[in-house]
Each structure stands twice: as structure tokens, then as C-alpha cells.
mmCIF file of C-alpha atoms and ligand atoms in Angstrom:
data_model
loop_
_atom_site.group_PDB
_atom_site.id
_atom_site.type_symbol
_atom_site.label_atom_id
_atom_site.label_comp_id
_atom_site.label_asym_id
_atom_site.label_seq_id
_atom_site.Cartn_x
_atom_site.Cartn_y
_atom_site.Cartn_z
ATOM 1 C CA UNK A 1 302.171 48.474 44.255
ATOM 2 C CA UNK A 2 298.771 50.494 43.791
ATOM 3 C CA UNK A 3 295.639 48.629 44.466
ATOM 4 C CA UNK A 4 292.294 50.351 43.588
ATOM 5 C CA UNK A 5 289.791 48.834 46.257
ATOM 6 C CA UNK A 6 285.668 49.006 45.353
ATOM 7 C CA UNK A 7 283.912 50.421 48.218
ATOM 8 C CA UNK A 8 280.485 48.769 48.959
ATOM 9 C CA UNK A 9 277.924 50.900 50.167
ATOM 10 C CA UNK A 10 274.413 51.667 49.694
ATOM 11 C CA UNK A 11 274.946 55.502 48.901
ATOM 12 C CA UNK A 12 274.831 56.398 52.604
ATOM 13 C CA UNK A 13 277.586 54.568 54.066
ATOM 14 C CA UNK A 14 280.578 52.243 53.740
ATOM 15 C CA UNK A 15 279.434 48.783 54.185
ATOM 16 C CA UNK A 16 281.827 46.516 56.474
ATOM 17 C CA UNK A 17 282.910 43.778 53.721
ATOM 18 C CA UNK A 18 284.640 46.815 52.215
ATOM 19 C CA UNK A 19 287.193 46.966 55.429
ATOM 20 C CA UNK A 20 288.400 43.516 55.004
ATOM 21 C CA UNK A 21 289.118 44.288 51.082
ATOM 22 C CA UNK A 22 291.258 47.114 52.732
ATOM 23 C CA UNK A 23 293.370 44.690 55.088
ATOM 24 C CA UNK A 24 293.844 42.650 52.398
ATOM 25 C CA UNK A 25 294.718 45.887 49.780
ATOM 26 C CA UNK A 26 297.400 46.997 52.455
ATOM 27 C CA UNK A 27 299.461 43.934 52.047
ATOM 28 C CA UNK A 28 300.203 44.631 48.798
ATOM 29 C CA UNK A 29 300.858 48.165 48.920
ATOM 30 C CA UNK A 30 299.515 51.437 48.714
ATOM 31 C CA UNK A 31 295.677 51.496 49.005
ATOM 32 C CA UNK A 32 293.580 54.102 46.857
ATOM 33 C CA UNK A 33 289.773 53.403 47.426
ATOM 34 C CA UNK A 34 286.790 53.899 44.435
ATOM 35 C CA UNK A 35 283.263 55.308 46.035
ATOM 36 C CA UNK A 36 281.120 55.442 42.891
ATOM 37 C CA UNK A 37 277.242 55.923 43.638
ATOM 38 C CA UNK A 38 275.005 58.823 43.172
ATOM 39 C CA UNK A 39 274.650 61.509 46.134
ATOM 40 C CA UNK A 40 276.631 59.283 47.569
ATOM 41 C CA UNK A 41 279.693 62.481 49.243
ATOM 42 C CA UNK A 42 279.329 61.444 52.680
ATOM 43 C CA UNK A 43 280.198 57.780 51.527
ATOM 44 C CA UNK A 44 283.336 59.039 50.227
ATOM 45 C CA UNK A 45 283.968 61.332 53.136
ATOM 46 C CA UNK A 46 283.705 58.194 55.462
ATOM 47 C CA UNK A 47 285.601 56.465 52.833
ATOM 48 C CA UNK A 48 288.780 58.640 53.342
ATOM 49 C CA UNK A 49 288.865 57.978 57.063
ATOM 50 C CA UNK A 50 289.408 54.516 56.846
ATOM 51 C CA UNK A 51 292.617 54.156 58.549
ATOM 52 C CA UNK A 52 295.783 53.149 55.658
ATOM 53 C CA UNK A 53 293.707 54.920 52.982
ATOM 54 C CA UNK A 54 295.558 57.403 50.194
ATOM 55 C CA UNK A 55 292.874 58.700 47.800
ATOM 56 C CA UNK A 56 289.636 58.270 47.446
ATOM 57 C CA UNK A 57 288.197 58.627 43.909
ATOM 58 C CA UNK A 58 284.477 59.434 44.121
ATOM 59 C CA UNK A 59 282.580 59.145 40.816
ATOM 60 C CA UNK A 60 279.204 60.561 41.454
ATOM 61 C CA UNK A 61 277.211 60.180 38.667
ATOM 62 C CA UNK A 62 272.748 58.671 39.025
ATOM 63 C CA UNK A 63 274.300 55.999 36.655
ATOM 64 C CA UNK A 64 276.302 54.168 39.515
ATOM 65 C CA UNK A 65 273.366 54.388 41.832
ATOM 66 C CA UNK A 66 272.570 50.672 42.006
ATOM 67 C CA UNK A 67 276.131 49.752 41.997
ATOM 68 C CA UNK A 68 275.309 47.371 38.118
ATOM 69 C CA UNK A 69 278.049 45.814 36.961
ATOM 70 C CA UNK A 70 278.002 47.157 33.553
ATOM 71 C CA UNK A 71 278.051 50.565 34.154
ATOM 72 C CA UNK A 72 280.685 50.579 36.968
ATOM 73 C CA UNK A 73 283.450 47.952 35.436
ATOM 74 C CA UNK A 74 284.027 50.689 32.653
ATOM 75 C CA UNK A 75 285.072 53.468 35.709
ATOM 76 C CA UNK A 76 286.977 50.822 37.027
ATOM 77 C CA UNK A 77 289.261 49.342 34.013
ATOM 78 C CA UNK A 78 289.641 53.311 33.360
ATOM 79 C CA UNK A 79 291.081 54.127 36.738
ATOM 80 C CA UNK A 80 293.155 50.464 36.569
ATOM 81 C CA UNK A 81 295.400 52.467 33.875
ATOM 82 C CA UNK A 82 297.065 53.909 37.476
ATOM 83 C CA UNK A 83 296.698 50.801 39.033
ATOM 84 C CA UNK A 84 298.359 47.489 39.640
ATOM 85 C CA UNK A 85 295.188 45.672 41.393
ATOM 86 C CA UNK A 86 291.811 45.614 41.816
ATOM 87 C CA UNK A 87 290.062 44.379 44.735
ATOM 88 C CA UNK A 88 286.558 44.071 45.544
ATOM 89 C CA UNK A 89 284.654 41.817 48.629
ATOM 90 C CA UNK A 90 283.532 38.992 47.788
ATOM 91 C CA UNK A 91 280.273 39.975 48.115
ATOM 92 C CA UNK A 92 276.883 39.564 45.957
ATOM 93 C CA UNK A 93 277.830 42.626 44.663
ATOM 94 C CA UNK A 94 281.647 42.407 44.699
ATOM 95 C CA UNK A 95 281.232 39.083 42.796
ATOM 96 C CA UNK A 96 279.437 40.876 39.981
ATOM 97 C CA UNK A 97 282.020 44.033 39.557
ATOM 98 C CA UNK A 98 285.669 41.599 39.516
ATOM 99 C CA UNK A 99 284.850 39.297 36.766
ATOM 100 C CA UNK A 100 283.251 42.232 34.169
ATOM 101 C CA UNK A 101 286.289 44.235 35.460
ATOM 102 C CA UNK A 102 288.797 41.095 34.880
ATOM 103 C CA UNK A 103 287.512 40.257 31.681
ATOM 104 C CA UNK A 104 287.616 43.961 30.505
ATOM 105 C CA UNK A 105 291.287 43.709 31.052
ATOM 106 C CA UNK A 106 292.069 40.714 29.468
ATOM 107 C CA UNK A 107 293.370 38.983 32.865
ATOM 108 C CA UNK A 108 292.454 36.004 35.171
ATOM 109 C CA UNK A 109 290.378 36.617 37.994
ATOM 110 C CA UNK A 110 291.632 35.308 41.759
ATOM 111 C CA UNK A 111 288.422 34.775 43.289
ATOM 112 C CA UNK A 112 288.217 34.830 47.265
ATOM 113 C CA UNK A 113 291.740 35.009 48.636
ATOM 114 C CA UNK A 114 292.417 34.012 52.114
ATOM 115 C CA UNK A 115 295.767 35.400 52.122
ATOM 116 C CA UNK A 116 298.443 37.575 50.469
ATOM 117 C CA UNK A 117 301.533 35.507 50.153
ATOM 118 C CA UNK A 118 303.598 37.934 48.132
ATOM 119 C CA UNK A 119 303.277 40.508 45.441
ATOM 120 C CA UNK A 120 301.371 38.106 43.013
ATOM 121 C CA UNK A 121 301.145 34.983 45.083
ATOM 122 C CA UNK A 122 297.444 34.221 46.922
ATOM 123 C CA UNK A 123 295.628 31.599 48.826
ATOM 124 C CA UNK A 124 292.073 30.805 47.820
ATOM 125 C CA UNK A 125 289.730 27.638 48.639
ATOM 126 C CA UNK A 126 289.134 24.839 46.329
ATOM 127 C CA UNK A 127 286.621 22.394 46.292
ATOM 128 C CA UNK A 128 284.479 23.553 48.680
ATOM 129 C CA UNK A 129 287.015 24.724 51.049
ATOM 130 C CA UNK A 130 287.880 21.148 51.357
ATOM 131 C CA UNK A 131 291.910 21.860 50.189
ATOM 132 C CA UNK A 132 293.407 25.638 49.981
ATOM 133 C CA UNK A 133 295.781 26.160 47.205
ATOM 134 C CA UNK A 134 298.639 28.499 46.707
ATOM 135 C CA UNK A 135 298.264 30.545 43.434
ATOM 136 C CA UNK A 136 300.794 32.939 41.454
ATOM 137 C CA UNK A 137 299.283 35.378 39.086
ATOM 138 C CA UNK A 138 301.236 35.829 35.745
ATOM 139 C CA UNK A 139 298.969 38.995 34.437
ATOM 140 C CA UNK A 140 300.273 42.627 34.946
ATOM 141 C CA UNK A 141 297.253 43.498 36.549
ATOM 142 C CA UNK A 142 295.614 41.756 39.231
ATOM 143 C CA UNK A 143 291.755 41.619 39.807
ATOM 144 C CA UNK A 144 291.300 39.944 43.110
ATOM 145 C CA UNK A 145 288.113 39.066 45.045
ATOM 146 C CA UNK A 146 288.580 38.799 49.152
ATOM 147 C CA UNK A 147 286.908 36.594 51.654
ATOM 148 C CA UNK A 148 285.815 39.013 54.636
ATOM 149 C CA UNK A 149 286.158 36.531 57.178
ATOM 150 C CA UNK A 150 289.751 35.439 56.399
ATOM 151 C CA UNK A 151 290.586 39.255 56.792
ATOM 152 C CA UNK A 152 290.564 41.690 59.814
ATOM 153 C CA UNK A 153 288.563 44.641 59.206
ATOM 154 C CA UNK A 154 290.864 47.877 59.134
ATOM 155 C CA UNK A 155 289.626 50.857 61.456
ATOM 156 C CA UNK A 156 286.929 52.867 60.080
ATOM 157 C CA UNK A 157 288.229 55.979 61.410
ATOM 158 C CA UNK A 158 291.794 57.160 61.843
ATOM 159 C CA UNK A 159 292.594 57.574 58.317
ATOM 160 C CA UNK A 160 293.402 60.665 56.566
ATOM 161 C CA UNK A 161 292.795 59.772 52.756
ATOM 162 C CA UNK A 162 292.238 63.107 50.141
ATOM 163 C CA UNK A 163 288.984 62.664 48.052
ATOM 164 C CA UNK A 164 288.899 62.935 44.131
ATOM 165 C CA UNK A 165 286.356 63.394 41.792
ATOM 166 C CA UNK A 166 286.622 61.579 39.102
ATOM 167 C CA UNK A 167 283.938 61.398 35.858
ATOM 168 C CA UNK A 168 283.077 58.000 34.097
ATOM 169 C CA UNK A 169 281.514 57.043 31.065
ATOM 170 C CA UNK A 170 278.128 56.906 33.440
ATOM 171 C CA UNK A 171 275.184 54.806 31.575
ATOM 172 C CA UNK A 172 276.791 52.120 29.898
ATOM 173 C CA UNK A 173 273.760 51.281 27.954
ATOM 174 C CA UNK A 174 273.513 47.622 28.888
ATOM 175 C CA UNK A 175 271.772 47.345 31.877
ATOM 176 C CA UNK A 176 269.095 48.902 33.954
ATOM 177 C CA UNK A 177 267.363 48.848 37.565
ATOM 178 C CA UNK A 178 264.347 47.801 37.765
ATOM 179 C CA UNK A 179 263.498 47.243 41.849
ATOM 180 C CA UNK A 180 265.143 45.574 44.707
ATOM 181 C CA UNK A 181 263.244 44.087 46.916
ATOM 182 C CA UNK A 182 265.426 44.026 50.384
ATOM 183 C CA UNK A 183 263.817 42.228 53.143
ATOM 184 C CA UNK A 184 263.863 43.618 56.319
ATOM 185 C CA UNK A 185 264.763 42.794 59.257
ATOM 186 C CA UNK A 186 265.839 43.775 62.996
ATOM 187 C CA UNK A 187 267.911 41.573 63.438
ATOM 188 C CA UNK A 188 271.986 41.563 62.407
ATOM 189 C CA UNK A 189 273.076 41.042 59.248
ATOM 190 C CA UNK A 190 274.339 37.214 58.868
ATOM 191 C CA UNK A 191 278.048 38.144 57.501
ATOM 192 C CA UNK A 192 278.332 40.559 60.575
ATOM 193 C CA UNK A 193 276.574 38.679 63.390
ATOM 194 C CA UNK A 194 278.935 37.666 66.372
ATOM 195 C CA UNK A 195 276.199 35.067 66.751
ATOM 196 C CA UNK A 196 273.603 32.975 64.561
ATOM 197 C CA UNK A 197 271.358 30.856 64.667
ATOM 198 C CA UNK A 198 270.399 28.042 61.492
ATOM 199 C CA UNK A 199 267.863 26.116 60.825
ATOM 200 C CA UNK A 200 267.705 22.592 58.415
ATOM 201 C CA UNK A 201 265.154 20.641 56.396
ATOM 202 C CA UNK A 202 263.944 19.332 59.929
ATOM 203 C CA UNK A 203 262.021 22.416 60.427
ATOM 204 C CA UNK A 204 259.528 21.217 58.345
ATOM 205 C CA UNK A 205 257.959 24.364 56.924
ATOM 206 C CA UNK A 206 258.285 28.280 56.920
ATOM 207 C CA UNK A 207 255.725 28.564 59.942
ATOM 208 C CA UNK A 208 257.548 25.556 62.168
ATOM 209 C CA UNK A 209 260.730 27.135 61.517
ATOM 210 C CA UNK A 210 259.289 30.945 62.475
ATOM 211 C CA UNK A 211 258.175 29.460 65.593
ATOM 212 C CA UNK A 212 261.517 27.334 66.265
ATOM 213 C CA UNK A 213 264.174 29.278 65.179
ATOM 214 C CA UNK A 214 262.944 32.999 65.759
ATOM 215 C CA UNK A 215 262.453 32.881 69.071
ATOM 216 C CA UNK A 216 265.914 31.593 70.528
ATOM 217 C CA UNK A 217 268.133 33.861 67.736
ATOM 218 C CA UNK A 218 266.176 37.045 69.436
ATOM 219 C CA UNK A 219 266.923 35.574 72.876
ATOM 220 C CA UNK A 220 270.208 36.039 71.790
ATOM 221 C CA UNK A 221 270.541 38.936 69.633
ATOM 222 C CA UNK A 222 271.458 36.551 66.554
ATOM 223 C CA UNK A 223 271.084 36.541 62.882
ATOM 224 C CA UNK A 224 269.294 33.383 61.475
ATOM 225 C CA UNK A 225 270.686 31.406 58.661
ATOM 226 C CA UNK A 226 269.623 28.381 56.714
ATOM 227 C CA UNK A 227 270.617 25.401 55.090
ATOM 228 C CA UNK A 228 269.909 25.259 51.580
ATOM 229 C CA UNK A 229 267.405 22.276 51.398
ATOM 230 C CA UNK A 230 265.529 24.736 53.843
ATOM 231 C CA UNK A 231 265.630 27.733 51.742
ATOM 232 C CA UNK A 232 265.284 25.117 48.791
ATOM 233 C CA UNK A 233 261.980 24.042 50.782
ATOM 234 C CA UNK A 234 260.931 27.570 50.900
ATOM 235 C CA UNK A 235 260.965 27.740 55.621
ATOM 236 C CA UNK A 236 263.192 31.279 54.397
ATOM 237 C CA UNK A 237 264.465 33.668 51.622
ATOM 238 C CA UNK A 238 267.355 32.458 49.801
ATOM 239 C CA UNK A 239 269.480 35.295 51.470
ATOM 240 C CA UNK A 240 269.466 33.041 54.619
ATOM 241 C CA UNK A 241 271.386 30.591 52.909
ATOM 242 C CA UNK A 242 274.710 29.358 54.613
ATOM 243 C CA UNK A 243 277.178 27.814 52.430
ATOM 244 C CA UNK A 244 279.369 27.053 49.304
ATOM 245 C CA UNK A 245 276.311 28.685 47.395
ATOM 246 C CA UNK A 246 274.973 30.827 50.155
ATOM 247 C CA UNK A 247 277.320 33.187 52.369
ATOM 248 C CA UNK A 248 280.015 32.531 54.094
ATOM 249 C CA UNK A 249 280.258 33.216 57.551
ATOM 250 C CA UNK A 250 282.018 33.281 60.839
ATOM 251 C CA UNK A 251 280.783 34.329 63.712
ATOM 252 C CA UNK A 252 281.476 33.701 67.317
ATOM 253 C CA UNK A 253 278.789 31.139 67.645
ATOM 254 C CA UNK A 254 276.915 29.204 65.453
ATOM 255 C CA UNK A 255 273.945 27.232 66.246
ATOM 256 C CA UNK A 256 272.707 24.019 63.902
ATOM 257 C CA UNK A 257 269.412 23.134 64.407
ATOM 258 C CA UNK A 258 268.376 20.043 62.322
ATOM 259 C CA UNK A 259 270.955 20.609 59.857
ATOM 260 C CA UNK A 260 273.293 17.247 59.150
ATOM 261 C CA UNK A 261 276.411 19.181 57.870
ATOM 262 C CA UNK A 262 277.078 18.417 54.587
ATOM 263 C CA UNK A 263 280.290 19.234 52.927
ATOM 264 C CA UNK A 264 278.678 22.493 51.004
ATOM 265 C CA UNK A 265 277.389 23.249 54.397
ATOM 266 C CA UNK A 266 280.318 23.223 56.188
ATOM 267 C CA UNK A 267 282.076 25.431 53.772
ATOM 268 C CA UNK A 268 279.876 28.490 54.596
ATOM 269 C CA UNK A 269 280.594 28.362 58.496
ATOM 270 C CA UNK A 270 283.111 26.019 59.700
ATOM 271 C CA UNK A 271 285.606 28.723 60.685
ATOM 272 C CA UNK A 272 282.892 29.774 63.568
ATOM 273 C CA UNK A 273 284.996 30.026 66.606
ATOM 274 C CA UNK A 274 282.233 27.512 68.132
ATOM 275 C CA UNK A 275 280.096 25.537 66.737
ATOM 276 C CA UNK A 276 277.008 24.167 68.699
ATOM 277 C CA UNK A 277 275.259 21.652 66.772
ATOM 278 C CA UNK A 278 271.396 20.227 68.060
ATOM 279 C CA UNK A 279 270.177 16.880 66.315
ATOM 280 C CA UNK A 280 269.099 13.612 66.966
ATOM 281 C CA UNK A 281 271.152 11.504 64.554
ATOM 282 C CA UNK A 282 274.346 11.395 66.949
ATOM 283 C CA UNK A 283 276.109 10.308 63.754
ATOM 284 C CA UNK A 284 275.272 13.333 61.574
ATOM 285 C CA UNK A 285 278.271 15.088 59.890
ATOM 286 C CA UNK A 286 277.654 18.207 61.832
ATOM 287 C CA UNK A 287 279.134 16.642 65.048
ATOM 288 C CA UNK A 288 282.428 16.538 63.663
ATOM 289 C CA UNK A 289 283.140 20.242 63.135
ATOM 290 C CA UNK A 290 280.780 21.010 66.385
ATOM 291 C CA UNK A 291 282.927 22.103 69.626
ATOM 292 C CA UNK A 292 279.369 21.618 71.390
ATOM 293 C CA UNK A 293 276.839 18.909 70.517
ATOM 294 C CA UNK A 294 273.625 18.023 71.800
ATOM 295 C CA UNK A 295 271.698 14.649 70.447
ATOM 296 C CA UNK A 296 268.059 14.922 71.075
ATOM 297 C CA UNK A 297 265.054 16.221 69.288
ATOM 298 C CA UNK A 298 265.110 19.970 68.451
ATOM 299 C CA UNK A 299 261.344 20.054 69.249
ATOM 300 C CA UNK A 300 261.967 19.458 72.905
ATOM 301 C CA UNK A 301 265.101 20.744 73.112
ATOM 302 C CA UNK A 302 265.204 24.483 70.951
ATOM 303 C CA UNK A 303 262.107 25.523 72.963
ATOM 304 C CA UNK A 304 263.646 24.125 76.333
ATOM 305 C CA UNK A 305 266.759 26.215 75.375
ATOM 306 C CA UNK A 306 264.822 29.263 74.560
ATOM 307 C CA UNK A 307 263.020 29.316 77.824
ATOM 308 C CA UNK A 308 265.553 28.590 80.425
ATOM 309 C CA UNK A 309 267.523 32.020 78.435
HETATM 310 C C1 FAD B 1 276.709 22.304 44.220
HETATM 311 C C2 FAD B 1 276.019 22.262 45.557
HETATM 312 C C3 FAD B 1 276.022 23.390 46.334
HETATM 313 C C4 FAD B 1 275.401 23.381 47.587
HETATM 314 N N1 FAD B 1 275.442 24.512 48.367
HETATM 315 C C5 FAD B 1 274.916 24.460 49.603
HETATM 316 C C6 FAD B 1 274.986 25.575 50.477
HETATM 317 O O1 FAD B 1 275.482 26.651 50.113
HETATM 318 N N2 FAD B 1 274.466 25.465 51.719
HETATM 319 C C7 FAD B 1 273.880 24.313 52.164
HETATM 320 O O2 FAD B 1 273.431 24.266 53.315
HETATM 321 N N3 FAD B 1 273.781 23.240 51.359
HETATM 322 C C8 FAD B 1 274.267 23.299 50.094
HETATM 323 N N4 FAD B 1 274.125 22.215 49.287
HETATM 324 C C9 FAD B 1 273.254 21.102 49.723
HETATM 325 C C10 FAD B 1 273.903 20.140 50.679
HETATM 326 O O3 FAD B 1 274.565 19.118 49.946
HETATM 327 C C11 FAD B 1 272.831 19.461 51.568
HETATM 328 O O4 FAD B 1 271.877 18.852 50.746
HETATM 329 C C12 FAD B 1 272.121 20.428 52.514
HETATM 330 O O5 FAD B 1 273.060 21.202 53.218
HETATM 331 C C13 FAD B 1 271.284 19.615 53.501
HETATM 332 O O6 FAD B 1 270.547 20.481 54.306
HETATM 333 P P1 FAD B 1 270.086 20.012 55.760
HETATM 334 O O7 FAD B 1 271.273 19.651 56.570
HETATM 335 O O8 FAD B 1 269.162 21.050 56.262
HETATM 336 O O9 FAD B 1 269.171 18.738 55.413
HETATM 337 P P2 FAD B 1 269.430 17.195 55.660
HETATM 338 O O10 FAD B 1 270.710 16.745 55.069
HETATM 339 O O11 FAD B 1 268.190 16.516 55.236
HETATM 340 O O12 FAD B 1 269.599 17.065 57.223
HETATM 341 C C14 FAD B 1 268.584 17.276 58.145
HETATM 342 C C15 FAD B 1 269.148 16.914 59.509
HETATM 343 O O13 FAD B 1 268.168 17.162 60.493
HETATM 344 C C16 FAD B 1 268.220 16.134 61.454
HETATM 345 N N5 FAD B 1 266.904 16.044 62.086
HETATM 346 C C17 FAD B 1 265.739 15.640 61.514
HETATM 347 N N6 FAD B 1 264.710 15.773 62.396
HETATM 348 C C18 FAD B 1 265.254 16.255 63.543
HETATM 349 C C19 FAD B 1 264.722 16.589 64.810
HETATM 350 N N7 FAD B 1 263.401 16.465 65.078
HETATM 351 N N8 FAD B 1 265.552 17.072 65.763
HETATM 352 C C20 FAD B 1 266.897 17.191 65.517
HETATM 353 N N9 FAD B 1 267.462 16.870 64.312
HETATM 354 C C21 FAD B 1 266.650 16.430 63.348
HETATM 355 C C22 FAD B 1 268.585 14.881 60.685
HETATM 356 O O14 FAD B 1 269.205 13.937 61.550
HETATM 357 C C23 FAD B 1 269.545 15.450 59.636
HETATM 358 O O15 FAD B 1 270.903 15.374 60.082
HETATM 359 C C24 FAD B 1 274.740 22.208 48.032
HETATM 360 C C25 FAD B 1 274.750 21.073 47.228
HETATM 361 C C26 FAD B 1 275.377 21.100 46.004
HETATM 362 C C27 FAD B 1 275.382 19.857 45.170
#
């Protein structure tokens, strides 16, 4: 089997959702990889040394730039005439390509596997990651989304994959960029941080929440998250946002400050190898899933935390 995996990447270099995809890709078979961006060589070069990779098809073209959907799903059904899958992360991004790409080729998208369970046959989460099911795909072609934290990430060096240039349709006529406003930051990017730190609606506002949470995630080197009735409330951006509807995440601690676990909560982080939770209702949700809880007030107890660190 031939799986076609979209590499994510911001024209520079190979972002790491894209080395889960390829854990998952090699289960099936052999793994050919798609860079398509604009300037974007030294992606591919990195590309092809991603350890299990056999080709690398690099479509370099100022149309595929910005990575939109509608220009790069026409590339992608073109190269899936070779190809018995697609894969992408299940990414912002990833999430945009698979379903243009799936309903180009007249198939049914499996949206964030958790494992490969044969040729055709997946896992994925249903309701909320509250049951798994099994599922068998009856299309000849396969267009697959994959959860980066139910996959190892293959090596990013190691590989010895051959790079082809290929040529796509390029501006597709439907879409166009228009900005992207990226915030910045210093600290780790939530899907990649061993640790983070969240804050809840007990934060109160943005400013309470800056001077709460901020502090004891760069004690530790952490990434902050959110709940969503805090980035609902407007303490963060809604790229903070943990969760069914937010990112999913798995790090090797999580901290929950004021948040009271809720079921579309929990989906976003419960596979965190530990869980500290901090709040004062010792019968919130949160305690159930927590491997470490503390019942008091976060007021007291964040800042008495961040000191003694
Ligand atoms: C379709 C759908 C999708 C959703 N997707 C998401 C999602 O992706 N992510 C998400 O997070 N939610 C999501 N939600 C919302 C979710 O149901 C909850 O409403 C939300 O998670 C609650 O956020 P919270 O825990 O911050 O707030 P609350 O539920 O209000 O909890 C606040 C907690 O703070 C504690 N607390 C208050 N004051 C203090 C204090 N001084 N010290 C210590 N503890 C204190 C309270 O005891 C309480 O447990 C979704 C809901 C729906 C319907």
C-alpha cells in the first residue's frame, strides 16, 4: 500500500504533527511524503530525511504558499491517482486539506485515528473521546486524518527519501490570503510542550489570569492553555483553547488551575501522563482524571507554588 502523507510546514521547516502522520503512514505501507509551499526546497530536503520516507514530491509553486485548502486538495487528488491513502495531521491545517481532498474523491473521510488495525480497519474517538470505535473503510482510497498524540513521532533524520518535483494546477481560483495574524510567543507550543499549564473561568479576567498563570508556566518552561469558558470570557486567544473544540494535547504534565473538568475538557488532555489539578470544589470533575490534586484556593495557592519554585 502507498500512502501520500501532507507535510506541514511553514515554508522553512517540517512542523512536528507531520512525524506522527508518518508513524501512522508506515503501518500501512510504503510512505511517499507531499511538501507543497513556495521557496519552500529546504522543507523538502528535510522532508526526505525523515527516517521510513521513499519520495518526496515537492510542488513549489507562490500558489501553495499559505498552505489554502483549495488550491492544494487539487495537487493532492492528482498525485492520489498513484496512491492508495492520504494522510494529513489532524491539525488546523490538516483538518482543512482531508475533507476538500476526501470529497474530491468521492470517499468517506476517517477523521483522527488512534490506531491502524489493518489495511482498511482504524480506531478513532467518538463522542468526545468518551467511547473509541473500530472502523473499516469500504472506499478504494483512503483519506485519513491522525491524532499526533496517539502516534510516536518517527526520527527526523536518518532517512534517505529522493525528492520530486512535481507541477500542480497552482491558483485554484477560489480562495485567497489575506493576513495571518500569529501571536507570538516564547514560550512552547501547546501540542509540543512536555509541560503546561491551564487556566479556567476562575481567573476572572485576561489581567488576573496574566498575573496567575504566566508566572508559574515560565517557572517551569510550560506552554499555557485554557479552558474554553476562559477563552470564551476573553482571559486568552482562542488558540489556548484545550479540548474537544480546542487542541488536543498530551504532555508530561498538566496543570488545572480553576478549571472543573468537564467532559469536552477532558477530551483535549486526559491522556497527560499526570495530571495535577488545583481547585477548591474537592468535588469538581477534574479530580477524577487528576493523579495529583490539591483543594484550596488558587489565589493562595498558584502564587505560593510559584514562589517556593
Ligand atoms: C460542543 C461543546 C464543545 C466544547 N468544547 C470545549 C473545549 O474544547 N474545551 C473546554 O475547555 N470546554 C469546552 N466546552 C465547554 C465545557 O462544557 C465547559 O463549559 C468548560 O470546559 C468549563 O470551563 P471551566 O472549567 O474553566 O469553567 P467552570 O466549569 O465554570 O469551572 C470553574 C472551576 O473553577 C473552580 N474555582 C472557582 N474559583 C476558584 C478558586 N478561587 N480557586 C480554585 N478553584 C476555583 C470551580 O470550583 C470550578 O470547578 C464545550 C462545550 C460544548 C457544549
Amino acid at each position: 500500500m502507498k500512502t501520500l502523507v501532507w507535510v506541514e510546514h511553514d515554508n522553512a521547516s517540517v512542523k512536528d504533527a507531520t512525524l506522527s502522520a508518518v508513524t501512522a503512514a508506515a503501518k500501512l505501507g510504503e510512505v511517499h511524503l507531499l511538501v507543497a509551499g513556495s521557496g519552500a526546497r529546504a522543507v523538502a530536503d528535510a522532508a526526505a530525511q525523515i527516517a521510513g520516507v521513499g519520495k518526496v514530491h515537492f510542488a513549489d509553486d507562490a500558489a501553495y504558499e499559505h498552505a489554502l485548502a483549495e488550491n492544494i486538495a487539487p495537487l493532492i487528488v492528482d498525485l492520489m491517482g498513484h496512491h492508495d491513502a492520504f494522510i494529513a495531521p489532524a491539525t488546523t491545517t490538516g483538518k482543512n486539506v482531508a475533507p476538500r481532498v476526501a470529497a474530491l474523491l468521492d470517499v468517506a473521510q476517517i477523521s483522527d485515528i488512534l490506531s491502524v488495525e489493518g489495511e482498511k480497519t482504524f480506531t478513532r474517538p467518538i463522542y468526545a473521546g468518551n467511547a473509541i470505535a473500530t472502523v473499516e473503510s469500504s472506499d478504494a482510497k483512503l483519506v485519513i486524518t491522525v491524532r499526533g498524540t496517539a502516534f510516536a513521532k518517527a526520527e527526523a533524520t536518518g532517512g534517505s527519501g529522493v525528492v520530486e518535483d512535481v507541477t500542480g494546477a497552482g491558483d485554484a481560483g477560489l480562495s485567497s490570503f489575506v493576513g495571518a495574524e500569529i501571536a507570538k510567543s516564547e514560550r512552547p507550543e501547546l501540542t509540543s510542550a512536555k509541560i503546561i499549564v491551564s487556566g479556567g473561568r476562575a481567573l476572572k479576567d485576561s489581567e488576573t489570569f496574566e498575573a496567575t498563570i504566566m508566572p508559574l508556566a515560565d517557572k517551569l518552561g510550560a506552554a499555557v492553555g485554557a479552558s474554553r469558558a476562559a477563552v470564551d470570557a476573553g482571559y486568552v486567544p482562542n488558540d489556548y483553547q484545550v479540548g474537544q473544540t480546542g487542541k488536543i494535547v498530551a504532555p508530561e504534565v498538566y496543570i488545572a488551575v480553576g478549571i472543573s473538568g468537564a467532559i469536552q475538557h477532558l477530551a483535549g488532555m486526559k491522556d497527560s501522563k499526570t495530571i495535577i489539578a488545583i481547585n477548591k470544589d474537592e468535588d469538581a470533575p477534574i479530580f477524577q482524571v487528576a493523579d495529583v490534586g490539591l483543594v484550596a484556593d488558587l489565589f493562595t495557592a498558584v502564587p505560593e507554588l510559584t514562589g517556593k519554585l
